[in-house]
Coordinates of C-alpha atoms in Angstrom, one line a residue:
Chain A
M12 CA 0.0 0.0 0.0
K13 CA 1.3 3.4 -0.9
I14 CA 1.7 5.8 2.0
A15 CA 2.6 9.5 2.3
L16 CA 5.8 11.0 3.7
Q17 CA 4.2 11.9 7.1
E18 CA 3.0 8.3 7.7
A19 CA 6.4 6.8 6.8
A20 CA 8.1 9.2 9.2
E21 CA 5.6 8.3 11.9
L22 CA 6.1 4.5 11.4
L23 CA 9.9 5.0 11.7
R24 CA 9.4 7.1 14.9
T25 CA 7.1 4.6 16.6
H26 CA 9.1 1.3 15.8
D27 CA 12.3 0.0 17.3
N28 CA 14.9 -2.8 16.4
I29 CA 14.8 -1.7 12.8
L30 CA 16.7 -3.5 10.1
I31 CA 17.4 -1.5 7.0
L32 CA 18.1 -3.3 3.7
S33 CA 20.3 -2.0 0.9
H34 CA 20.2 -3.7 -2.6
A35 CA 22.9 -6.1 -3.7
H36 CA 25.9 -4.7 -5.7
P37 CA 25.2 -1.6 -3.6
D38 CA 25.6 1.9 -5.1
G39 CA 25.9 5.3 -3.5
D40 CA 22.2 5.9 -3.4
T41 CA 21.1 2.7 -1.6
L42 CA 24.0 3.0 0.8
G43 CA 23.7 6.7 1.4
S44 CA 19.9 6.5 2.0
S45 CA 20.2 3.4 4.2
Y46 CA 23.0 4.7 6.4
A47 CA 21.5 8.2 6.7
L48 CA 18.3 6.5 8.0
C49 CA 20.3 4.3 10.3
R50 CA 22.1 7.3 11.8
A51 CA 18.8 9.1 12.2
L52 CA 17.2 6.2 14.0
L53 CA 20.3 5.8 16.3
A54 CA 20.0 9.5 17.1
L55 CA 16.5 8.8 18.3
G56 CA 18.0 6.2 20.7
K57 CA 16.7 3.2 18.7
N58 CA 18.4 0.0 17.8
A59 CA 19.0 -0.1 14.1
A60 CA 21.5 -1.5 11.5
V61 CA 21.9 -1.8 7.7
L62 CA 22.1 -5.2 5.9
C63 CA 23.5 -5.6 2.4
E64 CA 24.2 -8.8 0.5
D65 CA 27.5 -7.6 -0.9
E66 CA 30.5 -5.7 0.3
I67 CA 30.5 -1.9 0.3
P68 CA 32.8 -0.5 -2.4
C69 CA 35.8 1.2 -0.9
V70 CA 35.0 4.7 -2.2
F71 CA 31.6 4.6 -0.4
S72 CA 32.8 3.1 2.9
F73 CA 32.7 6.4 4.8
V74 CA 28.9 6.1 5.1
A75 CA 29.1 3.0 7.3
Q76 CA 31.9 4.2 9.6
G77 CA 31.2 3.4 13.2
M78 CA 27.8 1.8 12.4
P79 CA 26.6 -1.3 14.3
R80 CA 26.4 -4.7 12.7
P81 CA 22.9 -6.2 11.9
D82 CA 23.2 -8.8 14.7
F83 CA 19.7 -8.6 16.2
E84 CA 16.3 -10.1 15.3
P85 CA 14.4 -7.1 13.8
D86 CA 10.9 -6.0 14.8
Y87 CA 10.6 -3.8 11.7
V88 CA 12.2 -4.2 8.3
V89 CA 12.8 -1.2 5.9
A90 CA 14.0 -1.7 2.3
V91 CA 15.6 1.4 0.8
D92 CA 16.1 2.0 -3.0
I93 CA 15.1 -1.6 -3.8
A94 CA 12.5 -2.0 -6.6
T95 CA 12.1 -5.8 -6.4
V96 CA 12.9 -8.6 -3.9
K97 CA 15.3 -10.1 -6.5
L98 CA 17.5 -7.0 -6.2
M99 CA 18.2 -7.7 -2.5
G100 CA 20.4 -10.6 -3.5
D101 CA 19.8 -14.3 -2.8
C102 CA 20.5 -14.5 0.9
V103 CA 18.9 -11.2 2.0
G104 CA 16.0 -11.7 -0.4
E105 CA 15.3 -15.2 0.9
R106 CA 15.5 -14.2 4.6
F107 CA 13.7 -10.8 4.5
G108 CA 12.1 -10.4 1.0
E109 CA 8.6 -11.5 2.2
R110 CA 8.6 -9.5 5.4
V111 CA 9.5 -5.9 4.5
D112 CA 7.3 -3.6 6.5
L113 CA 8.3 -0.3 4.7
C114 CA 9.9 0.4 1.4
I115 CA 11.3 3.8 0.5
D116 CA 12.0 4.0 -3.2
H117 CA 12.1 6.1 -6.3
H118 CA 11.9 3.4 -9.1
Y119 CA 8.6 3.5 -11.0
T120 CA 9.2 -0.2 -11.6
N121 CA 8.8 -0.9 -7.8
S122 CA 6.9 -4.2 -7.5
M123 CA 5.0 -3.2 -4.3
Y124 CA 6.4 -6.2 -2.4
A125 CA 6.4 -4.3 0.9
E126 CA 3.6 -3.9 3.3
K127 CA 3.8 -0.1 3.0
V128 CA 5.6 1.9 0.2
L129 CA 6.7 5.5 0.2
L130 CA 7.4 5.9 -3.6
D131 CA 8.3 9.1 -5.4
D132 CA 9.4 8.3 -9.0
T133 CA 10.0 12.0 -9.7
A134 CA 12.9 11.9 -7.2
A135 CA 16.3 11.5 -8.9
A136 CA 17.6 9.5 -6.0
A137 CA 16.2 7.6 -3.0
C138 CA 18.3 10.0 -0.9
E139 CA 16.2 12.9 -2.1
I140 CA 13.2 11.2 -0.5
M141 CA 15.2 10.1 2.6
Y142 CA 16.2 13.7 3.3
R143 CA 12.6 14.7 3.5
V144 CA 11.8 11.6 5.7
I145 CA 14.5 12.3 8.2
R146 CA 13.4 16.0 8.5
E147 CA 9.8 14.8 8.9
M148 CA 11.0 12.5 11.7
G149 CA 12.3 15.6 13.5
V150 CA 15.9 14.5 13.6
E151 CA 18.6 17.1 13.3
I152 CA 20.6 16.3 10.2
T153 CA 24.3 16.0 11.1
P154 CA 27.2 16.6 8.7
I155 CA 27.8 12.9 8.2
M156 CA 24.1 12.3 7.6
A157 CA 24.2 15.1 5.0
E158 CA 27.2 13.4 3.4
C159 CA 25.4 10.1 3.2
L160 CA 22.4 11.8 1.5
Y161 CA 24.6 13.9 -0.8
L162 CA 26.4 10.7 -1.9
G163 CA 23.2 9.2 -3.2
V164 CA 21.9 12.4 -4.8
S165 CA 25.2 12.9 -6.6
T166 CA 25.9 9.4 -7.7
D167 CA 22.4 8.6 -9.0
T168 CA 22.6 11.8 -11.2
G169 CA 26.2 11.4 -12.5
C170 CA 26.9 14.4 -10.4
F171 CA 23.9 16.4 -11.7
R172 CA 24.5 15.5 -15.4
Y173 CA 21.7 13.1 -16.2
S174 CA 18.2 14.0 -17.4
N175 CA 16.7 12.8 -14.0
V176 CA 17.9 16.0 -12.3
T177 CA 15.2 18.4 -11.2
S178 CA 15.4 21.7 -9.5
N179 CA 14.4 19.9 -6.3
T180 CA 17.5 17.6 -6.7
L181 CA 19.7 20.7 -6.9
R182 CA 18.0 22.4 -4.0
T183 CA 18.3 19.2 -1.9
A184 CA 22.1 19.2 -2.7
A185 CA 22.3 22.9 -1.7
E186 CA 20.6 22.2 1.6
L187 CA 22.9 19.2 2.3
M188 CA 25.9 21.4 1.6
D189 CA 24.6 24.0 4.1
L190 CA 24.1 21.2 6.6
G191 CA 27.8 20.5 6.5
A192 CA 28.3 17.9 3.8
D193 CA 31.8 18.1 2.4
C194 CA 30.6 17.8 -1.1
A195 CA 33.9 18.8 -2.7
R196 CA 35.6 15.8 -1.0
I197 CA 32.9 13.4 -2.1
N198 CA 32.9 14.8 -5.7
R199 CA 36.7 14.5 -5.8
E200 CA 36.8 11.0 -4.5
V201 CA 33.8 9.6 -6.4
F202 CA 33.9 11.5 -9.7
E203 CA 37.2 13.1 -10.1
T204 CA 39.6 10.3 -9.2
K205 CA 40.8 7.5 -11.4
S206 CA 42.9 4.8 -9.9
R207 CA 46.3 4.5 -11.5
S208 CA 45.4 1.1 -12.8
F209 CA 42.2 2.4 -14.3
A210 CA 44.0 5.4 -15.9
A211 CA 46.5 2.9 -17.4
L212 CA 43.7 0.7 -18.7
E213 CA 41.8 3.6 -20.2
R214 CA 44.9 4.8 -22.0
L215 CA 45.4 1.3 -23.5
A216 CA 41.7 1.0 -24.3
L217 CA 41.5 4.4 -26.1
N218 CA 44.3 3.3 -28.3
S219 CA 42.1 0.4 -29.4
V220 CA 39.1 2.5 -30.5
E221 CA 38.0 1.8 -34.0
T222 CA 35.0 3.3 -35.9
Y223 CA 32.9 1.8 -38.7
C224 CA 29.8 2.6 -40.8
D225 CA 30.9 6.2 -41.3
G226 CA 31.4 6.8 -37.6
L227 CA 28.0 5.5 -36.5
F228 CA 29.5 2.4 -34.9
A229 CA 32.6 2.4 -32.6
T230 CA 34.3 -0.3 -30.7
V231 CA 36.9 -0.5 -27.9
L232 CA 38.8 -3.7 -27.1
V233 CA 40.2 -4.7 -23.8
T234 CA 42.4 -7.8 -23.8
Q235 CA 43.6 -9.9 -20.8
E236 CA 47.1 -8.6 -21.7
M237 CA 45.7 -5.0 -21.1
F238 CA 44.3 -6.0 -17.7
R239 CA 47.7 -7.5 -16.8
E240 CA 49.7 -4.5 -18.1
S241 CA 47.5 -1.9 -16.4
G242 CA 46.9 -3.9 -13.2
A243 CA 43.2 -3.0 -13.4
G244 CA 40.5 -5.4 -12.2
E245 CA 37.7 -6.7 -14.4
S246 CA 35.2 -4.6 -12.4
E247 CA 36.9 -1.5 -13.8
F248 CA 35.8 -2.5 -17.3
D249 CA 32.3 -0.9 -16.7
K250 CA 33.6 2.6 -17.1
I251 CA 35.5 1.6 -20.3
A252 CA 32.2 0.3 -21.8
A253 CA 30.8 3.9 -21.9
I254 CA 33.7 5.2 -24.1
P255 CA 32.6 4.4 -27.6
R256 CA 29.1 5.8 -27.3
Q257 CA 30.5 9.2 -26.0
I258 CA 32.1 9.9 -29.3
E259 CA 30.1 12.4 -31.3
G260 CA 27.9 10.9 -34.0
V261 CA 28.2 7.3 -32.6
L262 CA 24.8 5.5 -32.4
V263 CA 26.1 2.1 -31.4
G264 CA 29.1 1.6 -29.2
A265 CA 30.5 -1.8 -28.4
A266 CA 33.1 -2.6 -25.8
I267 CA 34.8 -6.0 -26.3
R268 CA 36.4 -7.7 -23.3
E269 CA 38.5 -10.8 -23.7
Q270 CA 37.6 -13.2 -20.8
K271 CA 40.0 -15.5 -19.0
N272 CA 38.5 -18.5 -20.8
G273 CA 39.2 -17.0 -24.2
T274 CA 35.7 -16.0 -25.1
Y275 CA 34.7 -12.4 -25.6
K276 CA 32.1 -10.4 -23.6
V277 CA 30.5 -7.6 -25.6
S278 CA 28.8 -4.6 -23.9
V279 CA 26.7 -2.6 -26.3
R280 CA 25.6 0.9 -25.6
T281 CA 23.3 2.8 -28.0
N282 CA 21.9 6.3 -28.5
P283 CA 18.4 6.7 -29.8
P284 CA 16.9 5.4 -32.1
M285 CA 19.2 2.3 -31.9
N286 CA 18.2 -0.5 -29.5
A287 CA 21.1 -2.3 -27.7
A288 CA 18.8 -5.1 -26.5
E289 CA 17.7 -5.9 -30.1
I290 CA 21.2 -5.9 -31.4
C291 CA 22.4 -8.2 -28.6
A292 CA 19.4 -10.5 -29.1
Q293 CA 20.9 -11.3 -32.6
M294 CA 23.9 -12.7 -30.8
N295 CA 22.1 -14.6 -28.0
G296 CA 22.4 -11.8 -25.5
G297 CA 20.0 -9.3 -23.9
G298 CA 19.5 -6.3 -21.7
H299 CA 18.0 -2.8 -21.8
P300 CA 17.2 -0.6 -24.8
A301 CA 20.3 1.6 -24.2
A302 CA 22.7 -1.0 -22.6
A303 CA 22.9 -4.7 -23.3
G304 CA 25.4 -7.5 -23.7
C305 CA 26.3 -10.8 -25.2
T306 CA 29.2 -13.4 -25.3
L307 CA 31.0 -14.4 -28.5
E308 CA 33.2 -17.4 -28.9
G309 CA 35.2 -16.9 -32.0
T310 CA 38.5 -15.2 -32.6
I311 CA 38.6 -11.5 -32.1
E312 CA 38.6 -11.0 -35.9
E313 CA 35.6 -13.3 -36.4
N314 CA 33.8 -11.6 -33.6
R315 CA 34.4 -8.1 -35.0
Q316 CA 33.0 -9.3 -38.3
T317 CA 29.9 -10.8 -36.5
L318 CA 29.4 -7.6 -34.6
L319 CA 29.9 -5.4 -37.7
R320 CA 27.4 -7.5 -39.7
V321 CA 24.7 -7.4 -36.9
V322 CA 25.2 -3.6 -36.3
E323 CA 25.2 -2.8 -40.0
T324 CA 21.9 -4.7 -40.5
A325 CA 20.4 -2.8 -37.5
L326 CA 21.6 0.6 -38.8
R327 CA 20.3 -0.2 -42.2
K328 CA 16.9 -1.2 -40.7
A329 CA 16.8 2.1 -38.9
G330 CA 17.5 3.9 -42.1
K331 CA 20.8 5.3 -40.8
I332 CA 23.0 3.8 -43.7
Chain B
M270 CA 36.7 51.1 -7.7
K271 CA 34.6 48.2 -6.3
I272 CA 30.9 48.7 -6.5
A273 CA 27.9 46.8 -5.2
L274 CA 25.3 44.8 -7.1
Q275 CA 22.7 47.5 -7.0
E276 CA 25.1 50.1 -8.4
A277 CA 26.1 47.8 -11.3
A278 CA 22.5 47.1 -12.2
E279 CA 21.7 50.9 -12.1
L280 CA 24.7 51.7 -14.3
L281 CA 23.6 49.1 -16.9
R282 CA 20.0 50.4 -16.7
T283 CA 21.0 54.0 -17.3
H284 CA 23.5 53.6 -20.2
D285 CA 23.0 52.7 -23.8
N286 CA 25.1 51.5 -26.8
I287 CA 26.8 49.0 -24.6
L288 CA 29.6 46.8 -25.8
I289 CA 30.2 43.6 -23.7
L290 CA 33.6 42.0 -23.8
S291 CA 34.2 38.3 -23.4
H292 CA 37.7 37.0 -22.8
A293 CA 39.8 35.4 -25.5
H294 CA 39.7 31.6 -26.0
P295 CA 36.1 32.0 -24.7
D296 CA 34.6 29.4 -22.3
G297 CA 31.1 28.8 -21.3
D298 CA 31.2 31.2 -18.4
T299 CA 32.4 34.3 -20.3
L300 CA 30.1 33.6 -23.2
G301 CA 27.1 32.7 -21.1
S302 CA 27.4 35.7 -18.8
S303 CA 28.1 38.1 -21.8
Y304 CA 25.2 36.9 -23.9
A305 CA 22.8 36.7 -21.0
L306 CA 23.6 40.4 -20.2
C307 CA 23.3 41.3 -23.9
R308 CA 19.9 39.7 -24.1
A309 CA 18.8 41.5 -20.9
L310 CA 20.0 44.8 -22.3
L311 CA 18.2 44.2 -25.6
A312 CA 15.0 43.3 -23.7
L313 CA 15.3 46.8 -22.1
G314 CA 15.3 48.2 -25.7
K315 CA 18.9 49.2 -25.6
N316 CA 21.6 48.8 -28.3
A317 CA 24.1 46.1 -27.1
A318 CA 26.4 43.5 -28.5
V319 CA 29.2 41.1 -27.5
L320 CA 32.8 41.3 -28.7
C321 CA 35.3 38.4 -28.4
E322 CA 38.8 38.1 -29.8
D323 CA 38.3 34.5 -30.8
E324 CA 35.6 32.4 -32.4
I325 CA 32.8 30.8 -30.2
P326 CA 33.4 27.0 -29.8
C327 CA 30.6 25.2 -31.7
V328 CA 29.2 23.5 -28.6
F329 CA 28.5 27.0 -27.0
S330 CA 27.2 28.7 -30.1
F331 CA 23.5 28.5 -29.0
V332 CA 24.2 31.4 -26.6
A333 CA 24.8 33.8 -29.5
Q334 CA 22.0 32.8 -31.8
G335 CA 20.2 35.8 -33.3
M336 CA 22.4 38.3 -31.5
P337 CA 23.6 41.5 -33.2
R338 CA 27.2 42.1 -34.4
P339 CA 29.3 44.6 -32.4
D340 CA 29.3 47.2 -35.3
F341 CA 28.7 50.4 -33.4
E342 CA 30.8 52.8 -31.5
P343 CA 30.1 52.0 -27.8
D344 CA 29.2 54.6 -25.2
Y345 CA 29.7 52.1 -22.4
V346 CA 32.1 49.1 -22.3
V347 CA 31.5 46.2 -19.9
A348 CA 34.0 43.4 -19.4
V349 CA 32.6 40.1 -18.2
D350 CA 34.6 37.3 -16.5
I351 CA 37.9 39.0 -17.5
A352 CA 40.5 39.3 -14.7
T353 CA 43.1 41.3 -16.7
V354 CA 43.4 43.3 -19.9
K355 CA 45.8 40.7 -21.3
L356 CA 43.0 38.0 -21.2
M357 CA 41.0 40.1 -23.7
G358 CA 43.4 39.1 -26.5
D359 CA 45.6 41.4 -28.4
C360 CA 43.1 43.2 -30.7
V361 CA 40.3 43.6 -28.2
G362 CA 42.7 44.5 -25.4
E363 CA 44.4 47.2 -27.4
R364 CA 41.2 48.7 -28.6
F365 CA 39.2 48.6 -25.4
G366 CA 41.4 47.5 -22.5
E367 CA 42.0 51.0 -21.2
R368 CA 38.4 52.1 -21.5
V369 CA 36.3 49.5 -19.7
D370 CA 33.6 51.3 -17.7
L371 CA 32.4 48.3 -15.7
C372 CA 33.8 44.9 -15.1
I373 CA 31.7 42.0 -13.7
D374 CA 34.0 39.2 -12.5
H375 CA 34.6 36.4 -10.0
H376 CA 38.4 36.1 -10.1
Y377 CA 40.1 37.3 -6.9
T378 CA 43.1 38.0 -9.1
N379 CA 41.1 40.8 -10.9
S380 CA 43.6 43.6 -11.7
M381 CA 41.0 46.3 -11.2
Y382 CA 41.7 47.7 -14.7
A383 CA 38.1 48.9 -15.0
E384 CA 36.6 52.2 -13.9
K385 CA 34.1 50.2 -11.7
V386 CA 34.3 46.6 -10.7
L387 CA 31.6 44.3 -9.4
L388 CA 33.6 41.5 -8.0
D389 CA 32.5 38.4 -6.0
D390 CA 35.2 35.9 -5.7
T391 CA 33.0 33.5 -3.7
A392 CA 30.9 33.0 -6.9
A393 CA 31.9 29.8 -8.7
A394 CA 31.1 31.5 -12.1
A395 CA 30.6 35.0 -13.5
C396 CA 27.1 33.7 -14.5
E397 CA 26.2 33.3 -10.8
I398 CA 26.8 37.0 -10.4
M399 CA 25.2 37.9 -13.7
Y400 CA 22.0 36.1 -12.7
R401 CA 21.7 38.4 -9.7
V402 CA 22.6 41.5 -11.8
I403 CA 19.9 40.8 -14.4
R404 CA 17.3 40.2 -11.7
E405 CA 18.4 43.4 -10.0
M406 CA 18.0 45.2 -13.4
G407 CA 14.4 44.1 -13.2
V408 CA 14.5 42.1 -16.5
E409 CA 12.4 39.0 -16.8
I410 CA 14.7 36.1 -17.3
T411 CA 13.7 34.1 -20.4
P412 CA 14.5 30.4 -21.0
I413 CA 17.3 31.3 -23.4
M414 CA 18.8 33.7 -20.8
A415 CA 18.5 31.0 -18.2
E416 CA 20.3 28.6 -20.6
C417 CA 23.2 31.1 -21.1
L418 CA 23.5 31.5 -17.4
Y419 CA 23.3 27.7 -16.7
L420 CA 26.0 27.1 -19.3
G421 CA 28.4 29.3 -17.3
V422 CA 27.5 27.9 -13.9
S423 CA 27.8 24.3 -15.1
T424 CA 31.0 24.7 -17.2
D425 CA 32.9 26.6 -14.6
T426 CA 32.2 23.9 -12.0
G427 CA 32.8 20.8 -14.2
C428 CA 29.0 20.3 -13.9
F429 CA 29.0 20.9 -10.1
R430 CA 32.0 18.7 -9.3
Y431 CA 34.7 21.2 -8.4
S432 CA 35.5 22.6 -5.0
N433 CA 34.3 26.1 -6.1
V434 CA 30.6 24.9 -5.9
T435 CA 28.7 26.5 -3.0
S436 CA 25.1 26.0 -2.0
N437 CA 24.4 29.3 -3.8
T438 CA 25.8 27.8 -7.0
L439 CA 23.4 24.9 -6.7
R440 CA 20.4 27.1 -5.8
T441 CA 21.2 29.4 -8.8
A442 CA 21.2 26.3 -11.0
A443 CA 17.9 25.2 -9.5
E444 CA 16.3 28.6 -10.2
L445 CA 17.6 28.6 -13.8
M446 CA 16.1 25.2 -14.3
D447 CA 12.8 26.5 -13.0
L448 CA 13.1 29.5 -15.3
G449 CA 13.1 27.1 -18.3
A450 CA 16.7 26.2 -19.0
D451 CA 17.0 22.8 -20.7
C452 CA 19.8 21.7 -18.5
A453 CA 19.6 18.0 -19.6
R454 CA 20.3 19.0 -23.2
I455 CA 23.2 21.3 -22.2
N456 CA 24.7 18.6 -19.9
R457 CA 24.5 16.0 -22.7
E458 CA 26.0 18.2 -25.3
V459 CA 28.7 19.8 -23.2
F460 CA 29.6 17.0 -20.7
E461 CA 28.5 13.7 -22.2
T462 CA 29.6 14.1 -25.8
K463 CA 33.2 14.0 -27.1
S464 CA 33.8 15.3 -30.6
R465 CA 35.8 12.9 -32.7
S466 CA 38.7 15.3 -32.8
F467 CA 38.6 15.6 -29.0
A468 CA 38.5 11.8 -28.6
A469 CA 41.6 11.7 -30.9
L470 CA 43.4 14.5 -28.9
E471 CA 42.5 12.8 -25.6
R472 CA 44.1 9.5 -26.8
L473 CA 47.3 11.3 -27.8
A474 CA 47.4 13.3 -24.6
L475 CA 46.9 10.3 -22.4
N476 CA 49.9 8.7 -24.0
S477 CA 51.9 11.7 -22.9
V478 CA 51.1 11.6 -19.2
E479 CA 54.1 11.5 -16.9
T480 CA 54.2 11.4 -13.1
Y481 CA 56.8 12.9 -10.8
C482 CA 57.4 13.2 -7.0
D483 CA 56.2 9.8 -6.2
G484 CA 53.0 10.3 -8.1
L485 CA 52.1 13.6 -6.4
F486 CA 52.7 15.6 -9.5
A487 CA 51.5 14.6 -13.0
T488 CA 51.8 16.3 -16.4
V489 CA 50.1 16.0 -19.7
L490 CA 51.6 17.5 -22.9
V491 CA 49.7 18.7 -26.0
T492 CA 51.8 19.8 -28.9
Q493 CA 50.8 21.6 -32.1
E494 CA 51.5 18.3 -33.9
M495 CA 48.8 16.6 -31.7
F496 CA 46.3 19.4 -32.5
R497 CA 47.1 18.8 -36.2
E498 CA 47.0 15.1 -36.1
S499 CA 43.7 15.0 -34.1
G500 CA 42.0 17.9 -35.9
A501 CA 41.1 19.3 -32.4
G502 CA 40.8 23.1 -31.8
E503 CA 42.8 24.8 -29.1
S504 CA 39.5 25.3 -27.2
E505 CA 39.3 21.6 -26.7
F506 CA 42.4 21.7 -24.5
D507 CA 40.4 22.8 -21.4
K508 CA 39.1 19.2 -20.9
I509 CA 42.6 17.8 -21.3
A510 CA 43.7 20.1 -18.5
A511 CA 41.6 18.1 -16.0
I512 CA 43.3 14.8 -16.8
P513 CA 46.5 14.8 -14.6
R514 CA 44.7 15.7 -11.4
Q515 CA 42.2 13.0 -11.8
I516 CA 44.8 10.3 -11.3
E517 CA 44.6 8.8 -7.8
G518 CA 47.2 10.3 -5.4
V519 CA 48.0 13.4 -7.6
L520 CA 48.0 16.7 -5.7
V521 CA 49.3 18.9 -8.6
G522 CA 48.4 18.3 -12.2
A523 CA 49.8 20.4 -15.0
A524 CA 48.7 20.4 -18.6
I525 CA 51.3 21.9 -21.0
R526 CA 50.1 23.2 -24.3
E527 CA 52.5 24.2 -27.1
Q528 CA 51.2 27.4 -28.6
K529 CA 51.5 28.5 -32.2
N530 CA 54.2 31.0 -31.3
G531 CA 56.3 28.3 -29.7
T532 CA 55.7 29.3 -26.1
Y533 CA 54.0 26.9 -23.7
K534 CA 50.8 27.6 -21.8
V535 CA 50.6 25.7 -18.6
S536 CA 47.2 24.9 -16.8
V537 CA 47.7 23.8 -13.2
R538 CA 45.0 22.0 -11.3
T539 CA 45.5 21.1 -7.7
N540 CA 43.8 19.1 -4.9
P541 CA 44.0 20.4 -1.3
P542 CA 46.2 21.5 0.4
M543 CA 48.0 22.6 -2.8
N544 CA 47.3 26.0 -4.2
A545 CA 47.4 26.3 -8.0
A546 CA 47.4 30.1 -7.9
E547 CA 50.4 30.2 -5.6
I548 CA 52.3 27.7 -7.8
C549 CA 51.5 29.7 -11.0
A550 CA 52.4 33.0 -9.3
Q551 CA 56.0 31.6 -9.1
M552 CA 55.9 31.6 -12.9
N553 CA 54.3 35.0 -13.5
G554 CA 50.8 33.5 -13.8
G555 CA 47.7 33.5 -11.7
G556 CA 44.2 32.2 -11.3
H557 CA 42.1 30.4 -8.6
P558 CA 43.3 28.2 -5.7
A559 CA 42.3 25.0 -7.5
A560 CA 42.9 26.1 -11.1
A561 CA 45.5 28.5 -12.4
G562 CA 47.7 29.1 -15.4
C563 CA 51.0 30.6 -16.7
T564 CA 53.0 30.9 -19.9
L565 CA 56.5 29.6 -20.2
E566 CA 59.0 30.5 -23.0
G567 CA 61.7 27.9 -22.8
T568 CA 62.0 24.6 -24.6
I569 CA 59.7 21.9 -23.5
E570 CA 62.5 20.3 -21.5
E571 CA 63.5 23.5 -19.8
N572 CA 59.8 24.2 -19.0
R573 CA 59.4 20.7 -17.5
Q574 CA 62.4 21.4 -15.2
T575 CA 61.0 24.8 -14.2
L576 CA 57.6 23.3 -13.4
L577 CA 59.1 20.4 -11.5
R578 CA 61.3 22.7 -9.5
V579 CA 58.4 25.0 -8.6
V580 CA 56.0 22.2 -7.8
E581 CA 58.6 20.3 -5.7
T582 CA 59.2 23.4 -3.7
A583 CA 55.5 23.8 -3.1
L584 CA 55.0 20.2 -2.2
R585 CA 58.0 20.4 0.2
K586 CA 56.5 23.6 1.8
A587 CA 53.3 21.7 2.3
G588 CA 55.1 18.9 4.0
K589 CA 54.1 16.4 1.3
I590 CA 57.7 15.4 0.3

């Protein structure tokens, strides 16, 4: 059942032994909103903790500093920034998926699995909603709470670049800054810092960029040798996958990653009107309209030819060539 | 003489035939603030135009659409976002440098060359000040004026990433969005798209990255040959300037650009506690604490040595080495 802000705040004020769930593969928004809420509940003298299936990425770890472990049997379970039970991860989902009392979320795809749901799909980030919830709870927002909330607002908007940003997003960020969030530090650590290994991988990858179809299709290749030479981990490949599509005029970008077993994983990113999921479906893959993937088993040259043939067909079908 | 916001607005309201100067190698802030002011003056029925030594980069050209040419003898000259006469460029500086009636600027290094100066060095962008000036003038801010102003506020802050962002910057952006600026389009065009020539220049530049002082100091070099090979314009250098500081652990980043006359322009970007303006002051340059510049006349090797010596001294003074 959907509820209003005031009711959500009242429910949080009147319960205790509260377990807060973040989604698996946690990002800045689920962590920021979960730990801001946890800190607010602790400030009210309650017992509260955050549970997440996966480890917190190092760059976001400040949000959890000094926070208690979730080692109690909860009386009240709150899911934050989690659209479906599946996104909790297997263990957390199995244990708590069917007994979530309150969900605070901004995804219009929310499956309404929780008893009560505070949903605002106009919010760019769950943290934008959580800021209002904590104020409504009557808790004084400390600088570290403000930093947790700023982390979510900034990361879910690509630091205020994406089309989900509203004037309310920007005003929320302004208020969090006034409440003492060190936004400059967070921006620097999250958005303006490349690990040396990633910088090395990026350099190698950029040297591998090739364009086809009169610049409508671009590829980037990352080999196992490049991972070795740069010292980068395979998780750093995600940011490489964005590179081809950023080039002016490119409608289809493909990032090709050599895997340890010798096959190639292909991440396709498209700009409208091209559909990445449709392109990858031709190669037994799938995904979203703007971002999809597949795995190819040939040699790199065979795979390039396969990709080129599929993308050319798609571009022709779209009337682009 | 320094003046207050109200006086600046009154001076603009009471003069006519107003020529607005942008600085040479124009960026989003000097262009956005100049053309927003020009549009405000035209809205008041005045004769006004913008003059800039150099061409407007393509990605910023929307600000000048439909604006008149500066083909009249001005009665009043306004310099916007220009800290010193030298930054106007040779032709504009020679013709108007000594007769600027009003300067509106946010650089604390402003040399006070103008008759009257509206200076707010806490503003992240000249556009942040210009927004207040235009409101004070009593002009209704149209969506295109809001877009001009948003362009400056967003570009001078790396889309709200840099340490110069204040809560006022974010609130200004929120208000401009509410006034009809299509911020998502501007963000996509300015921050999420790389021209092919820039992508090529970036690749060449990344191959030139060198680190010193145990990784605390990094440089990137762009030669005239690289501009030729990539087809990139010199205005695209700005984004290259951010590269060295982004590398994990770097406190001082320097981007060295070979100029057509054989001298080298150095853009220094720092992370706290290092001060870019202090570093550049050692080499007859200036700027902001986190971003400053200077020009060096030696060979590239001599200049590298000069830079290294100055930066080493600064790092030592800061107790970093």
